[in-house]
PDB file of C-alpha atoms in Angstrom:
ATOM      1  CA  ASP A   1      76.089  83.925  72.682  1.00 52.00           C
ATOM      2  CA  THR A   2      77.695  86.649  70.626  1.00 71.00           C
ATOM      3  CA  GLY A   3      80.810  87.211  72.703  1.00 92.00           C
ATOM      4  CA  VAL A   4      81.863  90.222  74.743  1.00 96.00           C
ATOM      5  CA  SER A   5      80.021  93.425  73.903  1.00 96.00           C
ATOM      6  CA  GLN A   6      80.858  97.011  74.791  1.00 97.00           C
ATOM      7  CA  ASP A   7      78.818 100.174  74.648  1.00 97.00           C
ATOM      8  CA  PRO A   8      79.260 102.777  73.318  1.00 97.00           C
ATOM      9  CA  ARG A   9      81.747 101.976  70.579  1.00 96.00           C
ATOM     10  CA  HIS A  10      82.827 105.607  70.316  1.00 97.00           C
ATOM     11  CA  LYS A  11      82.572 108.488  72.748  1.00 97.00           C
ATOM     12  CA  ILE A  12      83.630 112.090  72.211  1.00 98.00           C
ATOM     13  CA  THR A  13      83.542 114.324  75.244  1.00 97.00           C
ATOM     14  CA  LYS A  14      84.869 117.632  76.439  1.00 97.00           C
ATOM     15  CA  ARG A  15      87.560 117.875  79.067  1.00 97.00           C
ATOM     16  CA  GLY A  16      86.098 117.861  82.567  1.00 97.00           C
ATOM     17  CA  GLN A  17      83.009 115.819  81.714  1.00 98.00           C
ATOM     18  CA  ASN A  18      82.233 112.416  83.215  1.00 98.00           C
ATOM     19  CA  VAL A  19      81.834 109.350  80.989  1.00 98.00           C
ATOM     20  CA  THR A  20      80.641 105.808  81.648  1.00 98.00           C
ATOM     21  CA  PHE A  21      81.287 102.703  79.573  1.00 98.00           C
ATOM     22  CA  ARG A  22      79.523  99.362  79.776  1.00 98.00           C
ATOM     23  CA  CYS A  23      80.807  95.846  79.165  1.00 98.00           C
ATOM     24  CA  ASP A  24      78.686  92.721  78.857  1.00 97.00           C
ATOM     25  CA  PRO A  25      80.853  89.590  79.185  1.00 97.00           C
ATOM     26  CA  ILE A  26      80.252  86.126  77.801  1.00 95.00           C
ATOM     27  CA  SER A  27      77.439  84.907  79.996  1.00 92.00           C
ATOM     28  CA  GLU A  28      79.116  82.032  81.825  1.00 91.00           C
ATOM     29  CA  HIS A  29      82.410  83.851  82.407  1.00 94.00           C
ATOM     30  CA  ASN A  30      83.064  84.763  86.022  1.00 93.00           C
ATOM     31  CA  ARG A  31      86.095  86.978  85.371  1.00 94.00           C
ATOM     32  CA  LEU A  32      85.927  90.396  83.728  1.00 96.00           C
ATOM     33  CA  TYR A  33      88.887  92.626  82.888  1.00 95.00           C
ATOM     34  CA  TRP A  34      89.384  96.228  81.795  1.00 96.00           C
ATOM     35  CA  TYR A  35      92.376  97.360  79.739  1.00 96.00           C
ATOM     36  CA  ARG A  36      93.379 100.666  78.144  1.00 96.00           C
ATOM     37  CA  GLN A  37      95.191 100.915  74.820  1.00 96.00           C
ATOM     38  CA  THR A  38      96.749 104.043  73.335  1.00 95.00           C
ATOM     39  CA  LEU A  39      97.879 104.391  69.740  1.00 91.00           C
ATOM     40  CA  GLY A  40     100.849 102.215  68.872  1.00 89.00           C
ATOM     41  CA  GLN A  41     100.906 100.505  72.245  1.00 93.00           C
ATOM     42  CA  GLY A  42      99.709  97.188  73.561  1.00 94.00           C
ATOM     43  CA  PRO A  43      96.782  97.100  75.985  1.00 95.00           C
ATOM     44  CA  GLU A  44      97.577  97.961  79.605  1.00 94.00           C
ATOM     45  CA  PHE A  45      95.744  96.300  82.466  1.00 93.00           C
ATOM     46  CA  LEU A  46      93.457  98.479  84.580  1.00 94.00           C
ATOM     47  CA  THR A  47      91.419  96.188  86.820  1.00 94.00           C
ATOM     48  CA  TYR A  48      89.618  92.864  87.018  1.00 93.00           C
ATOM     49  CA  PHE A  49      86.668  91.272  88.779  1.00 94.00           C
ATOM     50  CA  GLN A  50      85.887  87.742  89.802  1.00 93.00           C
ATOM     51  CA  ASN A  51      82.123  87.633  90.021  1.00 93.00           C
ATOM     52  CA  GLU A  52      81.230  90.906  91.752  1.00 93.00           C
ATOM     53  CA  ALA A  53      84.510  91.273  93.662  1.00 93.00           C
ATOM     54  CA  GLN A  54      87.144  93.666  92.324  1.00 93.00           C
ATOM     55  CA  LEU A  55      90.325  91.681  92.972  1.00 90.00           C
ATOM     56  CA  GLU A  56      93.017  93.929  91.555  1.00 89.00           C
ATOM     57  CA  LYS A  57      93.510  97.511  90.430  1.00 90.00           C
ATOM     58  CA  SER A  58      96.485  98.807  88.474  1.00 89.00           C
ATOM     59  CA  ARG A  59      98.289 101.953  89.574  1.00 87.00           C
ATOM     60  CA  LEU A  60      97.089 103.324  86.212  1.00 84.00           C
ATOM     61  CA  LEU A  61      93.599 103.448  87.704  1.00 86.00           C
ATOM     62  CA  SER A  62      93.655 106.886  89.295  1.00 89.00           C
ATOM     63  CA  ASP A  63      91.065 108.173  91.742  1.00 93.00           C
ATOM     64  CA  ARG A  64      89.078 109.551  88.809  1.00 96.00           C
ATOM     65  CA  PHE A  65      88.419 106.025  87.566  1.00 96.00           C
ATOM     66  CA  SER A  66      85.928 103.653  89.132  1.00 96.00           C
ATOM     67  CA  ALA A  67      84.702 100.270  87.974  1.00 96.00           C
ATOM     68  CA  GLU A  68      81.813  98.199  89.203  1.00 96.00           C
ATOM     69  CA  ARG A  69      80.293  94.813  88.555  1.00 96.00           C
ATOM     70  CA  PRO A  70      77.330  94.902  90.932  1.00 91.00           C
ATOM     71  CA  LYS A  71      75.658  91.589  90.119  1.00 87.00           C
ATOM     72  CA  GLY A  72      78.624  89.713  88.759  1.00 86.00           C
ATOM     73  CA  SER A  73      77.392  90.112  85.200  1.00 91.00           C
ATOM     74  CA  PHE A  74      77.905  93.372  83.265  1.00 96.00           C
ATOM     75  CA  SER A  75      80.455  95.947  84.360  1.00 98.00           C
ATOM     76  CA  THR A  76      80.751  99.714  84.106  1.00 98.00           C
ATOM     77  CA  LEU A  77      83.858 101.866  83.969  1.00 98.00           C
ATOM     78  CA  GLU A  78      83.398 105.517  84.882  1.00 97.00           C
ATOM     79  CA  ILE A  79      85.924 108.279  84.338  1.00 97.00           C
ATOM     80  CA  GLN A  80      85.276 111.504  86.206  1.00 97.00           C
ATOM     81  CA  ARG A  81      86.602 114.922  85.172  1.00 97.00           C
ATOM     82  CA  THR A  82      88.086 113.567  81.949  1.00 97.00           C
ATOM     83  CA  GLU A  83      91.471 114.808  80.763  1.00 96.00           C
ATOM     84  CA  GLN A  84      92.950 114.757  77.277  1.00 96.00           C
ATOM     85  CA  GLY A  85      95.356 112.066  78.437  1.00 95.00           C
ATOM     86  CA  ASP A  86      92.378 109.764  78.996  1.00 96.00           C
ATOM     87  CA  SER A  87      91.853 109.520  75.232  1.00 97.00           C
ATOM     88  CA  ALA A  88      92.360 105.863  74.379  1.00 97.00           C
ATOM     89  CA  MET A  89      90.624 102.627  73.456  1.00 96.00           C
ATOM     90  CA  TYR A  90      89.090 100.979  76.514  1.00 97.00           C
ATOM     91  CA  LEU A  91      88.931  97.214  76.124  1.00 97.00           C
ATOM     92  CA  CYS A  92      86.941  94.731  78.149  1.00 97.00           C
ATOM     93  CA  ALA A  93      87.644  91.007  78.305  1.00 95.00           C
ATOM     94  CA  SER A  94      86.088  88.067  80.078  1.00 94.00           C
ATOM     95  CA  SER A  95      87.123  84.543  80.941  1.00 92.00           C
ATOM     96  CA  LEU A  96      86.645  81.578  83.179  1.00 90.00           C
ATOM     97  CA  VAL A  97      89.332  81.161  85.823  1.00 83.00           C
ATOM     98  CA  SER A  98      92.565  79.847  84.249  1.00 76.00           C
ATOM     99  CA  HIS A  99      91.110  80.065  80.730  1.00 82.00           C
ATOM    100  CA  PRO A 100      91.889  82.416  77.811  1.00 85.00           C
ATOM    101  CA  GLN A 101      90.555  85.949  77.885  1.00 89.00           C
ATOM    102  CA  TYR A 102      88.097  86.947  75.153  1.00 92.00           C
ATOM    103  CA  PHE A 103      88.059  90.604  74.228  1.00 94.00           C
ATOM    104  CA  GLY A 104      85.250  92.919  73.199  1.00 95.00           C
ATOM    105  CA  PRO A 105      85.439  95.440  70.338  1.00 94.00           C
ATOM    106  CA  GLY A 106      86.440  98.282  72.651  1.00 96.00           C
ATOM    107  CA  THR A 107      85.171 101.790  73.335  1.00 97.00           C
ATOM    108  CA  ARG A 108      87.197 104.556  71.729  1.00 97.00           C
ATOM    109  CA  LEU A 109      87.233 107.680  73.902  1.00 98.00           C
ATOM    110  CA  THR A 110      88.256 111.064  72.547  1.00 97.00           C
ATOM    111  CA  VAL A 111      88.580 113.924  75.028  1.00 97.00           C
ATOM    112  CA  LEU A 112      88.613 117.340  73.380  1.00 96.00           C
TER     113      LEU A 112
ATOM    114  CA  LYS B   1     108.942  93.762  86.484  1.00 84.00           C
ATOM    115  CA  GLN B   2     107.820  91.709  83.515  1.00 90.00           C
ATOM    116  CA  GLU B   3     108.389  93.356  80.127  1.00 94.00           C
ATOM    117  CA  VAL B   4     107.312  92.022  76.752  1.00 96.00           C
ATOM    118  CA  THR B   5     109.061  93.046  73.552  1.00 97.00           C
ATOM    119  CA  GLN B   6     108.023  92.308  69.996  1.00 97.00           C
ATOM    120  CA  ILE B   7     110.318  92.482  67.004  1.00 93.00           C
ATOM    121  CA  PRO B   8     109.950  93.714  64.342  1.00 92.00           C
ATOM    122  CA  ALA B   9     107.531  96.577  64.975  1.00 95.00           C
ATOM    123  CA  ALA B  10     106.358  96.370  61.382  1.00 96.00           C
ATOM    124  CA  LEU B  11     106.760  93.850  58.572  1.00 95.00           C
ATOM    125  CA  SER B  12     105.737  93.904  54.930  1.00 97.00           C
ATOM    126  CA  VAL B  13     105.833  90.726  52.843  1.00 96.00           C
ATOM    127  CA  PRO B  14     104.499  89.565  49.474  1.00 97.00           C
ATOM    128  CA  GLU B  15     101.587  87.174  49.447  1.00 97.00           C
ATOM    129  CA  GLY B  16     102.545  83.518  49.813  1.00 97.00           C
ATOM    130  CA  GLU B  17     105.614  84.027  51.969  1.00 96.00           C
ATOM    131  CA  ASN B  18     106.159  82.202  55.237  1.00 97.00           C
ATOM    132  CA  LEU B  19     107.023  84.544  58.083  1.00 95.00           C
ATOM    133  CA  VAL B  20     108.014  84.584  61.741  1.00 96.00           C
ATOM    134  CA  LEU B  21     107.043  87.121  64.394  1.00 97.00           C
ATOM    135  CA  ASN B  22     109.097  87.299  67.564  1.00 97.00           C
ATOM    136  CA  CYS B  23     108.162  87.935  71.171  1.00 98.00           C
ATOM    137  CA  SER B  24     110.493  88.058  74.167  1.00 98.00           C
ATOM    138  CA  PHE B  25     109.769  88.444  77.859  1.00 97.00           C
ATOM    139  CA  THR B  26     112.075  89.262  80.744  1.00 96.00           C
ATOM    140  CA  ASP B  27     110.696  87.016  83.506  1.00 92.00           C
ATOM    141  CA  SER B  28     110.326  83.303  82.741  1.00 91.00           C
ATOM    142  CA  ALA B  29     107.833  82.823  85.579  1.00 90.00           C
ATOM    143  CA  ILE B  30     104.767  82.826  83.375  1.00 91.00           C
ATOM    144  CA  TYR B  31     101.525  80.892  83.549  1.00 89.00           C
ATOM    145  CA  ASN B  32     100.891  81.042  79.815  1.00 91.00           C
ATOM    146  CA  LEU B  33     101.513  83.072  76.676  1.00 94.00           C
ATOM    147  CA  GLN B  34      98.875  84.159  74.221  1.00 94.00           C
ATOM    148  CA  TRP B  35      99.017  85.525  70.669  1.00 97.00           C
ATOM    149  CA  PHE B  36      96.317  87.908  69.507  1.00 96.00           C
ATOM    150  CA  ARG B  37      95.367  89.579  66.244  1.00 97.00           C
ATOM    151  CA  GLN B  38      94.030  93.137  66.163  1.00 96.00           C
ATOM    152  CA  ASP B  39      92.519  94.769  63.091  1.00 94.00           C
ATOM    153  CA  PRO B  40      92.617  98.596  62.909  1.00 90.00           C
ATOM    154  CA  GLY B  41      90.235 100.210  65.403  1.00 85.00           C
ATOM    155  CA  LYS B  42      88.971  96.842  66.598  1.00 88.00           C
ATOM    156  CA  GLY B  43      89.277  94.594  69.624  1.00 90.00           C
ATOM    157  CA  LEU B  44      91.581  91.606  70.006  1.00 93.00           C
ATOM    158  CA  THR B  45      91.034  88.135  68.603  1.00 93.00           C
ATOM    159  CA  SER B  46      92.797  85.287  70.373  1.00 91.00           C
ATOM    160  CA  LEU B  47      94.858  83.148  68.005  1.00 95.00           C
ATOM    161  CA  LEU B  48      96.807  80.692  70.127  1.00 94.00           C
ATOM    162  CA  LEU B  49      97.443  80.108  73.813  1.00 92.00           C
ATOM    163  CA  ILE B  50     100.464  78.150  75.035  1.00 93.00           C
ATOM    164  CA  GLN B  51     100.586  76.930  78.621  1.00 91.00           C
ATOM    165  CA  SER B  52     103.949  77.221  80.383  1.00 91.00           C
ATOM    166  CA  SER B  53     104.373  73.444  80.227  1.00 92.00           C
ATOM    167  CA  GLN B  54     103.863  73.331  76.455  1.00 94.00           C
ATOM    168  CA  ARG B  55     106.366  73.918  73.668  1.00 95.00           C
ATOM    169  CA  GLU B  56     104.043  74.806  70.807  1.00 95.00           C
ATOM    170  CA  GLN B  57     100.478  75.131  69.588  1.00 95.00           C
ATOM    171  CA  THR B  58      99.120  74.957  66.052  1.00 96.00           C
ATOM    172  CA  SER B  59      95.969  76.236  64.425  1.00 95.00           C
ATOM    173  CA  GLY B  60      95.638  76.042  60.680  1.00 96.00           C
ATOM    174  CA  ARG B  61      98.454  78.056  59.076  1.00 97.00           C
ATOM    175  CA  LEU B  62      99.601  79.363  62.461  1.00 97.00           C
ATOM    176  CA  ASN B  63     102.169  77.767  64.735  1.00 97.00           C
ATOM    177  CA  ALA B  64     103.339  79.312  67.997  1.00 97.00           C
ATOM    178  CA  SER B  65     106.332  78.085  69.953  1.00 97.00           C
ATOM    179  CA  LEU B  66     107.425  78.815  73.497  1.00 97.00           C
ATOM    180  CA  ASP B  67     110.891  78.592  75.036  1.00 96.00           C
ATOM    181  CA  LYS B  68     110.247  79.674  78.586  1.00 93.00           C
ATOM    182  CA  SER B  69     113.834  79.321  79.780  1.00 92.00           C
ATOM    183  CA  SER B  70     115.103  81.785  77.187  1.00 95.00           C
ATOM    184  CA  GLY B  71     112.029  84.014  77.441  1.00 96.00           C
ATOM    185  CA  ARG B  72     111.028  83.714  73.802  1.00 97.00           C
ATOM    186  CA  SER B  73     108.042  82.864  71.676  1.00 98.00           C
ATOM    187  CA  THR B  74     107.589  82.874  67.923  1.00 97.00           C
ATOM    188  CA  LEU B  75     104.478  82.976  65.778  1.00 97.00           C
ATOM    189  CA  TYR B  76     104.948  81.303  62.414  1.00 97.00           C
ATOM    190  CA  ILE B  77     102.491  82.110  59.644  1.00 97.00           C
ATOM    191  CA  ALA B  78     102.618  79.847  56.609  1.00 97.00           C
ATOM    192  CA  ALA B  79     101.631  80.894  53.097  1.00 97.00           C
ATOM    193  CA  SER B  80     100.652  84.422  54.100  1.00 97.00           C
ATOM    194  CA  GLN B  81      97.549  86.031  52.583  1.00 97.00           C
ATOM    195  CA  PRO B  82      96.438  89.679  52.310  1.00 97.00           C
ATOM    196  CA  GLY B  83      93.729  88.885  54.861  1.00 96.00           C
ATOM    197  CA  ASP B  84      96.483  88.209  57.409  1.00 97.00           C
ATOM    198  CA  SER B  85      97.304  91.926  57.422  1.00 97.00           C
ATOM    199  CA  ALA B  86      96.791  93.135  61.000  1.00 97.00           C
ATOM    200  CA  THR B  87      98.716  93.876  64.183  1.00 97.00           C
ATOM    201  CA  TYR B  88      99.818  90.776  66.077  1.00 98.00           C
ATOM    202  CA  LEU B  89     100.157  91.083  69.839  1.00 98.00           C
ATOM    203  CA  CYS B  90     101.905  88.777  72.262  1.00 97.00           C
ATOM    204  CA  ALA B  91     100.855  88.694  75.925  1.00 96.00           C
ATOM    205  CA  VAL B  92     102.077  86.791  78.961  1.00 94.00           C
ATOM    206  CA  ARG B  93     100.162  85.943  82.092  1.00 90.00           C
ATOM    207  CA  PRO B  94     102.538  86.153  85.044  1.00 86.00           C
ATOM    208  CA  HIS B  95     102.782  83.197  87.414  1.00 79.00           C
ATOM    209  CA  GLY B  96     102.123  84.062  91.028  1.00 67.00           C
ATOM    210  CA  GLY B  97     101.475  87.609  92.162  1.00 56.00           C
ATOM    211  CA  SER B  98      98.736  89.022  90.002  1.00 56.00           C
ATOM    212  CA  GLN B  99      96.520  86.281  88.676  1.00 58.00           C
ATOM    213  CA  GLY B 100      94.359  88.542  86.643  1.00 65.00           C
ATOM    214  CA  ASN B 101      96.152  90.560  84.110  1.00 80.00           C
ATOM    215  CA  LEU B 102      97.966  89.984  80.851  1.00 90.00           C
ATOM    216  CA  ILE B 103     101.120  91.911  80.015  1.00 93.00           C
ATOM    217  CA  PHE B 104     101.282  92.844  76.348  1.00 96.00           C
ATOM    218  CA  GLY B 105     103.990  93.760  73.890  1.00 97.00           C
ATOM    219  CA  LYS B 106     103.486  96.685  71.545  1.00 96.00           C
ATOM    220  CA  GLY B 107     102.720  94.416  68.632  1.00 97.00           C
ATOM    221  CA  THR B 108     104.018  93.729  65.138  1.00 97.00           C
ATOM    222  CA  LYS B 109     102.096  95.394  62.315  1.00 97.00           C
ATOM    223  CA  LEU B 110     101.982  92.958  59.400  1.00 97.00           C
ATOM    224  CA  SER B 111     101.163  93.942  55.862  1.00 97.00           C
ATOM    225  CA  VAL B 112     100.802  91.211  53.230  1.00 97.00           C
ATOM    226  CA  LYS B 113     100.896  92.601  49.692  1.00 96.00           C
ATOM    227  CA  PRO B 114      98.901  90.873  46.915  1.00 94.00           C
TER     228      PRO B 114
END
């Protein structure tokens, strides 16, 4: 087990395009989280799953954002009609219930 | 609304010094508090986790304390090394309400000079 992995590590896109990120959690972890981090700030919570169920969504997660975890394993985060304000590092974490969260390396998104 | 503040925002010390990073939170109803390290452009590495019932945790040269009633935590780094240079983030997990998310401070950027 090599920990949480994210793909791609970097994504550059033009405003208005759709992008999709993938997160593969630690295999036995049933919880998976998405966070967004902008320069000079701490990560901000977006959403989390327990198994395949999406249990909570932050108000930061606008209608242009959608996350899925169809089989309770990997997850995808899609951003539709990207805006320059979406430029950030998107971090994924996984955990067992009531255990520490382990973070992946992040996907850095740049919207031109 | 829970808010987490970290002071100072940046800190530069010579190698070998002992140092303390501070974290404060506004709502004492927390499940646990976690300290992370983040290297530039990278993800987060968990350093120490303190449950709400605990007062401190130690790992190697790191010691984290928690005073829930006053809403404060400190991360003590002994005998600092250049390899300790990174941003250190403090995060709390709220008790009750949302069970999923961590609330982070903005971090303290540490630079240890050889």
